[in-house]
PDB file of C-alpha atoms in Angstrom:
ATOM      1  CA  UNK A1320      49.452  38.993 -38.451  1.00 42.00           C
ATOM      2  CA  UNK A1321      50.459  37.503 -35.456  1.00 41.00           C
ATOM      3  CA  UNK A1322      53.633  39.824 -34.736  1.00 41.00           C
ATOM      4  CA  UNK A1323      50.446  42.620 -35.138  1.00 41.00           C
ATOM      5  CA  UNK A1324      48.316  41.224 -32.501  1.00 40.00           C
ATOM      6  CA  UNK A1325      51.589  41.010 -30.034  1.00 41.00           C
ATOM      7  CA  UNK A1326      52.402  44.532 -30.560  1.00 41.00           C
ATOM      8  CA  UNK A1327      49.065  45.327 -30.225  1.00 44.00           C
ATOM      9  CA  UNK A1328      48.472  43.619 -26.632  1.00 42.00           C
ATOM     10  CA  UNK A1329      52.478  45.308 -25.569  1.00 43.00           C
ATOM     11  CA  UNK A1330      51.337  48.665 -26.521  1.00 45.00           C
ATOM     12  CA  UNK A1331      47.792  48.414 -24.306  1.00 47.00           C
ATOM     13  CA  UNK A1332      50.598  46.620 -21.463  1.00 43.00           C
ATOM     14  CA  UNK A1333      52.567  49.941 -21.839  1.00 49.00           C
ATOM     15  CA  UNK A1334      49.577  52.061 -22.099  1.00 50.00           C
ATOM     16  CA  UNK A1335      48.522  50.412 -18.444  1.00 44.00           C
ATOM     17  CA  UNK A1336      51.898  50.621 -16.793  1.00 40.00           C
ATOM     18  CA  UNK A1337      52.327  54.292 -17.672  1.00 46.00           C
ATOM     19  CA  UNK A1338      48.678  54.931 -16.068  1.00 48.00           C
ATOM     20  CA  UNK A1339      49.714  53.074 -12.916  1.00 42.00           C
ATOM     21  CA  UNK A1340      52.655  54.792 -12.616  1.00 43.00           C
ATOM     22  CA  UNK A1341      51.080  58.340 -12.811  1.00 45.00           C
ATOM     23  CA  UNK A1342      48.406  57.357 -10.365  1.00 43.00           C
ATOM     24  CA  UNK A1343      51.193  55.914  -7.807  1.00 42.00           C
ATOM     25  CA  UNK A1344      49.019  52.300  -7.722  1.00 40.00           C
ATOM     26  CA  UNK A1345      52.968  50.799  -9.641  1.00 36.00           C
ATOM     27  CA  UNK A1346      54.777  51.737  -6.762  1.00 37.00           C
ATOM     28  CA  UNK A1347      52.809  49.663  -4.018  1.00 38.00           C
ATOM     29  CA  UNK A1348      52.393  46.937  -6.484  1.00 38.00           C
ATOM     30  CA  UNK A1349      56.454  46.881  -6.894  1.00 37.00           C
ATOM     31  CA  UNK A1350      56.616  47.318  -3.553  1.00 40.00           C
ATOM     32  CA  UNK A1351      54.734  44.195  -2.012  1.00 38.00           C
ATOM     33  CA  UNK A1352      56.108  42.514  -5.276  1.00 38.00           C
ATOM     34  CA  UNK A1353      59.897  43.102  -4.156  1.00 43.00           C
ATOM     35  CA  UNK A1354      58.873  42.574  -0.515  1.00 46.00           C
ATOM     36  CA  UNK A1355      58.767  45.877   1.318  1.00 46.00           C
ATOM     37  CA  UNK A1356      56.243  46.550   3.291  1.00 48.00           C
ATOM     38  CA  UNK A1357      53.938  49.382   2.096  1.00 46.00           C
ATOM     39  CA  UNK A1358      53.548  52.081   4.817  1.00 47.00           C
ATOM     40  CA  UNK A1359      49.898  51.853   5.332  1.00 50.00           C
ATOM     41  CA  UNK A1360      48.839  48.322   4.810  1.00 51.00           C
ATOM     42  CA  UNK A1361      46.819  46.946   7.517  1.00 55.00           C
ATOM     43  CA  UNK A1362      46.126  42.959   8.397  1.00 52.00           C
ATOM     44  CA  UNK A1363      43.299  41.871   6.358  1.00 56.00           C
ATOM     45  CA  UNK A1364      40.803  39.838   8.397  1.00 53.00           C
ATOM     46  CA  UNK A1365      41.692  36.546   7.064  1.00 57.00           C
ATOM     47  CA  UNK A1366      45.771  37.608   8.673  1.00 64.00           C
ATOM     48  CA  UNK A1367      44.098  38.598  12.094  1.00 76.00           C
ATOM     49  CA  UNK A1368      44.551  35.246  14.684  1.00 82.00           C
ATOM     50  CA  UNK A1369      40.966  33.519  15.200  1.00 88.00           C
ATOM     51  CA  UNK A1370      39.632  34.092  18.461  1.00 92.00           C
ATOM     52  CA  UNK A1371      36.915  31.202  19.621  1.00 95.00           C
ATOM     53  CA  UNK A1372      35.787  30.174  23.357  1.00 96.00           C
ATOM     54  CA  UNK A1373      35.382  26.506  24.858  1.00 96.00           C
ATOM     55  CA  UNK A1374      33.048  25.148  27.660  1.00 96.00           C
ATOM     56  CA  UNK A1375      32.046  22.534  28.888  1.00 95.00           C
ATOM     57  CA  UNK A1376      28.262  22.426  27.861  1.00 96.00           C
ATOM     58  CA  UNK A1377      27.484  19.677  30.521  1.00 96.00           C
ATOM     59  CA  UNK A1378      28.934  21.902  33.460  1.00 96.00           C
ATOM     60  CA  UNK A1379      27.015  24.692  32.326  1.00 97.00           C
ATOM     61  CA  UNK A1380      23.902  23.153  31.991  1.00 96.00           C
ATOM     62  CA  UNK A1381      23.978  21.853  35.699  1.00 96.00           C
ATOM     63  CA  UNK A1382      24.857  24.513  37.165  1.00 96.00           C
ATOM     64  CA  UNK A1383      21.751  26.429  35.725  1.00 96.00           C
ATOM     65  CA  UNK A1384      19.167  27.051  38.907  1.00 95.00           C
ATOM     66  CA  UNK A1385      16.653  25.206  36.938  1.00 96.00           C
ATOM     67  CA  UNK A1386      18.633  22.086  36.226  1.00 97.00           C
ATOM     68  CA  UNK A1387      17.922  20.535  39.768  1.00 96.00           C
ATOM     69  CA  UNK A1388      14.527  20.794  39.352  1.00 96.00           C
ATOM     70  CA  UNK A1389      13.828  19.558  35.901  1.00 96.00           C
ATOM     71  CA  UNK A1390      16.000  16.336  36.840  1.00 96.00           C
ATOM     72  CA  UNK A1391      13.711  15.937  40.217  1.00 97.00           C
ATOM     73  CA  UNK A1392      10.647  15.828  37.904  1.00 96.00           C
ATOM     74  CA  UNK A1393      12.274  13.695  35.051  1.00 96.00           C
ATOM     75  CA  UNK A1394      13.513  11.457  38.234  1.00 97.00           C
ATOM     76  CA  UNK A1395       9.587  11.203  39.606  1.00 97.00           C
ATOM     77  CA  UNK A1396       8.432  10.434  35.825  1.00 97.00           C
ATOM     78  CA  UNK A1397      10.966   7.331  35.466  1.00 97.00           C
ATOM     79  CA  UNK A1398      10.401   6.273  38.918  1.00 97.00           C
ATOM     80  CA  UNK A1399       6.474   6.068  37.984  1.00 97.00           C
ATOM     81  CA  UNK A1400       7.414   4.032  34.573  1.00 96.00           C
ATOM     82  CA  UNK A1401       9.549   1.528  36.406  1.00 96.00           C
ATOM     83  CA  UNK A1402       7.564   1.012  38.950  1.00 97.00           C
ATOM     84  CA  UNK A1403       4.847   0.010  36.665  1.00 96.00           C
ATOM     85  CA  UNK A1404       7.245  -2.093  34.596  1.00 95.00           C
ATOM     86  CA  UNK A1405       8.475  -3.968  37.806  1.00 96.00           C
ATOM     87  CA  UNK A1406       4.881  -4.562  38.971  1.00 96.00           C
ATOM     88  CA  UNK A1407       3.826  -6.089  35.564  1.00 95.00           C
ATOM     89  CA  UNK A1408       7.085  -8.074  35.327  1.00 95.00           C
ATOM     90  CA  UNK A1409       6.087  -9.795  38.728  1.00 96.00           C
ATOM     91  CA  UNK A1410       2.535 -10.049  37.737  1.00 95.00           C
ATOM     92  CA  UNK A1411       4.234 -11.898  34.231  1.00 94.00           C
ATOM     93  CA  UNK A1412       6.484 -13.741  36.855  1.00 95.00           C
ATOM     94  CA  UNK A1413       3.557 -15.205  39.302  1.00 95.00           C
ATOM     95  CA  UNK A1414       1.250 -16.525  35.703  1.00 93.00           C
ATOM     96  CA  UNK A1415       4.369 -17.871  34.160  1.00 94.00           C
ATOM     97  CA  UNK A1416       4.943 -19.881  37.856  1.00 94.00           C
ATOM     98  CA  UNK A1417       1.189 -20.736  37.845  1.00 91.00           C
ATOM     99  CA  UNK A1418       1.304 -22.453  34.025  1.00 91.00           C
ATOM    100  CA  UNK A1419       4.577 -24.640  35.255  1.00 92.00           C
ATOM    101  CA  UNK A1420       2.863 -25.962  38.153  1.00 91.00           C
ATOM    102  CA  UNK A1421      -0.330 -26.472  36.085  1.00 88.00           C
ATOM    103  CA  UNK A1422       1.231 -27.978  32.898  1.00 88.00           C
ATOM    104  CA  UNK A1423       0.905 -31.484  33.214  1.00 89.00           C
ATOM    105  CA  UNK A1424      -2.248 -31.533  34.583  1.00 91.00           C
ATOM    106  CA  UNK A1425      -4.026 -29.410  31.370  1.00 90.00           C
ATOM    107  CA  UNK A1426      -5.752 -30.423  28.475  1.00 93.00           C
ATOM    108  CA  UNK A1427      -4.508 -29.283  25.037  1.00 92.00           C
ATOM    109  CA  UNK A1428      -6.989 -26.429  24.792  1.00 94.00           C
ATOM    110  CA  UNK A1429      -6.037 -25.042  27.829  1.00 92.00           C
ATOM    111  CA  UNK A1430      -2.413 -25.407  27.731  1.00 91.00           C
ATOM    112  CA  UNK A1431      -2.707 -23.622  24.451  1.00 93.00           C
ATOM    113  CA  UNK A1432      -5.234 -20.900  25.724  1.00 93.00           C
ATOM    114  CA  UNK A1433      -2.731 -20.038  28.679  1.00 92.00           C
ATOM    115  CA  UNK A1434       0.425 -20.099  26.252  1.00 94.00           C
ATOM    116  CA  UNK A1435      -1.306 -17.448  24.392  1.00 95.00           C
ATOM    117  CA  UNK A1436      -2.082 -15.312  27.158  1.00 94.00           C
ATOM    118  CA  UNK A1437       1.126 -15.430  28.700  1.00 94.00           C
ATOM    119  CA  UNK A1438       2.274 -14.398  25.121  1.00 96.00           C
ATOM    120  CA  UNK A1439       0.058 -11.742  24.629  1.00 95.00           C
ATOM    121  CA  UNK A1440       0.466 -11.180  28.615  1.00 93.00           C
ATOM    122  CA  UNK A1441       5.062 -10.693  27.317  1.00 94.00           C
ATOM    123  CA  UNK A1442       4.409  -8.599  24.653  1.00 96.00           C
ATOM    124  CA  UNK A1443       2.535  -6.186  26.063  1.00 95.00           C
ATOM    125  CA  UNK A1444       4.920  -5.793  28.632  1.00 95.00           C
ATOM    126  CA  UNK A1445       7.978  -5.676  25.929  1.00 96.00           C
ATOM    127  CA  UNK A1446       5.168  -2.625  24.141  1.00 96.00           C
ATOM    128  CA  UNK A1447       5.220  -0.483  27.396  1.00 96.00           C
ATOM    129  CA  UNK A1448       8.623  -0.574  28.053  1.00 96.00           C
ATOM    130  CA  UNK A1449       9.308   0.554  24.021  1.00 97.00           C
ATOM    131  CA  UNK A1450       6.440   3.235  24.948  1.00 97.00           C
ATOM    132  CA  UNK A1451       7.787   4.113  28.480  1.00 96.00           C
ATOM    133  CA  UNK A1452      11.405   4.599  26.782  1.00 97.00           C
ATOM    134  CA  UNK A1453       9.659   6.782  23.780  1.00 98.00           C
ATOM    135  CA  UNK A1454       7.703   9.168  26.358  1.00 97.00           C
ATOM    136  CA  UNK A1455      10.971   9.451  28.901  1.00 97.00           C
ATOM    137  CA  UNK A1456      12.833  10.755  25.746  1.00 97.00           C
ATOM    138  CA  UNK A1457      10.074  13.075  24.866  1.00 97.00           C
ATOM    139  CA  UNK A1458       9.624  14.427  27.834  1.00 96.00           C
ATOM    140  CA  UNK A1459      13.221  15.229  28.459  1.00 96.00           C
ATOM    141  CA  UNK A1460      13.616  17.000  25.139  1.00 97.00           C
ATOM    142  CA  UNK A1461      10.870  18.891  26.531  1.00 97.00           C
ATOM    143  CA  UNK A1462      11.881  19.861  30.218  1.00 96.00           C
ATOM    144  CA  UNK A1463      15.281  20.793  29.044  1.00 97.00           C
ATOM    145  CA  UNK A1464      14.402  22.427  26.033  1.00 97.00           C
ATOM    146  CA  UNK A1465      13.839  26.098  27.503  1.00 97.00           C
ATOM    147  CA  UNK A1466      17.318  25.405  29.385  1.00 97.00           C
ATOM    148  CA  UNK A1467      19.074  25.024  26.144  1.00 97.00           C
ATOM    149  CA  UNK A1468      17.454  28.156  24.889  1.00 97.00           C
ATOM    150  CA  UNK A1469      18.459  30.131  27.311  1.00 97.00           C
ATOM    151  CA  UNK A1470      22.175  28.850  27.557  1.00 97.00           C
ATOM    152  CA  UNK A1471      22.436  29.385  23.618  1.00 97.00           C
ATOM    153  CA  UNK A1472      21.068  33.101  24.127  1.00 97.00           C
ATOM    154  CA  UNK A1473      24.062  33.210  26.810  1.00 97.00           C
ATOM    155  CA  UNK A1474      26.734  31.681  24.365  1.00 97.00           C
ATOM    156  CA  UNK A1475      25.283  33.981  21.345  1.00 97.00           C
ATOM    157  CA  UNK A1476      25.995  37.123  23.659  1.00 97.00           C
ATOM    158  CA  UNK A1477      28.985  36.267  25.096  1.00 97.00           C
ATOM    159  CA  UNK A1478      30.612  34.864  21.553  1.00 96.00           C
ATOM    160  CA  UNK A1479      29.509  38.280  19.989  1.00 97.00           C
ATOM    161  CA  UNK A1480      30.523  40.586  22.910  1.00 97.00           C
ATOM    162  CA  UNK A1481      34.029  39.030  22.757  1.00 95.00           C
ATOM    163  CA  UNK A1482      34.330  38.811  19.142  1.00 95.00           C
ATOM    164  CA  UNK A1483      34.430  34.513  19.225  1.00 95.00           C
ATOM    165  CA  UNK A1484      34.443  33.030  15.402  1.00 95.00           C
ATOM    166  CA  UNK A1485      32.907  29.888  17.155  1.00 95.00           C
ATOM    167  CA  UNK A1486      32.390  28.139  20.572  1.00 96.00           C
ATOM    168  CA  UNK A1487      33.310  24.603  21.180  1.00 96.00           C
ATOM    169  CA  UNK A1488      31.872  22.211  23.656  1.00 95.00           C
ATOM    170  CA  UNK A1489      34.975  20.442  25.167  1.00 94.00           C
ATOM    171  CA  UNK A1490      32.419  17.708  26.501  1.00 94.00           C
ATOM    172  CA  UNK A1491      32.907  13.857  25.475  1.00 92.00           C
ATOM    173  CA  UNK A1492      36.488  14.224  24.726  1.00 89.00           C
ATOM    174  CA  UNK A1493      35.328  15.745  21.176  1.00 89.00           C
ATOM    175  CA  UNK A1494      37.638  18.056  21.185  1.00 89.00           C
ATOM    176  CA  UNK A1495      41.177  16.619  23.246  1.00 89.00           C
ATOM    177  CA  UNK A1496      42.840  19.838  23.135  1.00 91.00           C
ATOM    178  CA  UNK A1497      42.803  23.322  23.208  1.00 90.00           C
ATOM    179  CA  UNK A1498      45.504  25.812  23.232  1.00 89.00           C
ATOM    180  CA  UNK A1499      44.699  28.269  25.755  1.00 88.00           C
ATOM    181  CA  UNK A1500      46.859  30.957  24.363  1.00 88.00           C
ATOM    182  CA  UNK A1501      44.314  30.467  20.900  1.00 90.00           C
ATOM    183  CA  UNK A1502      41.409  29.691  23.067  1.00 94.00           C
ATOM    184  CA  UNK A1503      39.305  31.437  26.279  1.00 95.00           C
ATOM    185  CA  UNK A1504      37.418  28.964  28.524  1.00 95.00           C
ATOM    186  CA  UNK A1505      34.297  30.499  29.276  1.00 97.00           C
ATOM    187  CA  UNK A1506      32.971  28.501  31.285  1.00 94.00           C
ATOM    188  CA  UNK A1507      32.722  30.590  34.597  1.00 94.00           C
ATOM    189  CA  UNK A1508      31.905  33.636  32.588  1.00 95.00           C
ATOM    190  CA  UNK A1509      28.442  31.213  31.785  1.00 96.00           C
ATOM    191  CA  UNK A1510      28.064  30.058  35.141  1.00 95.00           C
ATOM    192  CA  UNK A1511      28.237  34.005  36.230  1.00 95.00           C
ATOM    193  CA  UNK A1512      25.387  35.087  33.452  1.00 95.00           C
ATOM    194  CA  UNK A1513      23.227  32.070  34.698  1.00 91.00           C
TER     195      UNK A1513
END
């Protein structure tokens, strides 16, 4: 039964092969098979080199006409926070001075009343600087947002215009080395659409 079966699956092999043969598809097989090249073959995408662009995202970002003015107002905004910090850090300062002076000469209650306050007094500074740190974040991700925007749009057009698999930021050493004759630095072609 089994010798059946293998004659079987040979006569549907020789079936096939004759088919191929008429149709000329056995001759290009045999051909890339044996190793010569068939006349019209053409790269496949995967054989075609990969063509991506590198920047440095940091250099493009500050040289946007916006950037100077977003920092000024993020500068103002941090200014105004540490200001207040320093002023409640001195005003922390002077009541600390004023319980050293004063500690020998008050009762329990009091003692512990202005231990409490000067506590209390500590912590909230410790809150506001947490808060102050929160809001500075915040408020970056918020002035800069519409500058990333419109330096993706930039890096979308000029990745698909050039036919770029990917973009890499060369920024914080991430990415040590690039061959240039693999890679284009775009970088003034950013700058220029800025």
């Amino acid at each position: 039964m089994a010798a059946i079966t293998a004659m079987s699956a040979t006569a549907q092999t020789d079936d096939a092969v004759r088919q191929a043969a008429t149709s000329g598809a056995l001759t290009a097989v045999t051909e890339r098979t044996v190793g010569a090249p068939a006349a019209e073959e053409k790269p496949s995408a995967s054989a075609q080199p990969l063509k991506f662009g590198y920047l440095s995202y940091d250099e493009a970002l500050r040289a946007m006409p916006e950037y100077a003015e977003v920092d000024r107002q993020l500068g103002e905004l941090r200014a105004k926070y540490d200001a207040e910090a320093k002023r409640a850090e001195t005003e922390f300062n002077k009541k600390y001075e004023e319980f050293l002076e004063g500690m020998d000469d008050f009762p329990p209650t009091i003692l512990q009343k202005r231990q409490s306050e000067l506590q209390a007094f500590l912590s909230g500074n410790i809150a506001f600087k947490e808060e102050s740190a929160r809001l500075i974040a915040a408020a970056e991700r918020d002035v800069y947002a519409p500058l990333h925007d419109k330096l993706a749009a930039i890096l979308r057009a000029i990745g698909t215009e050039r036919g770029y698999a990917f973009i890499i930021n060369t920024d914080n050493n991430s990415c040590p080395f690039v061959n240039p004759a693999m890679g284009e630095d775009i970088t003034a072609a950013v700058k220029e659409r800025l």
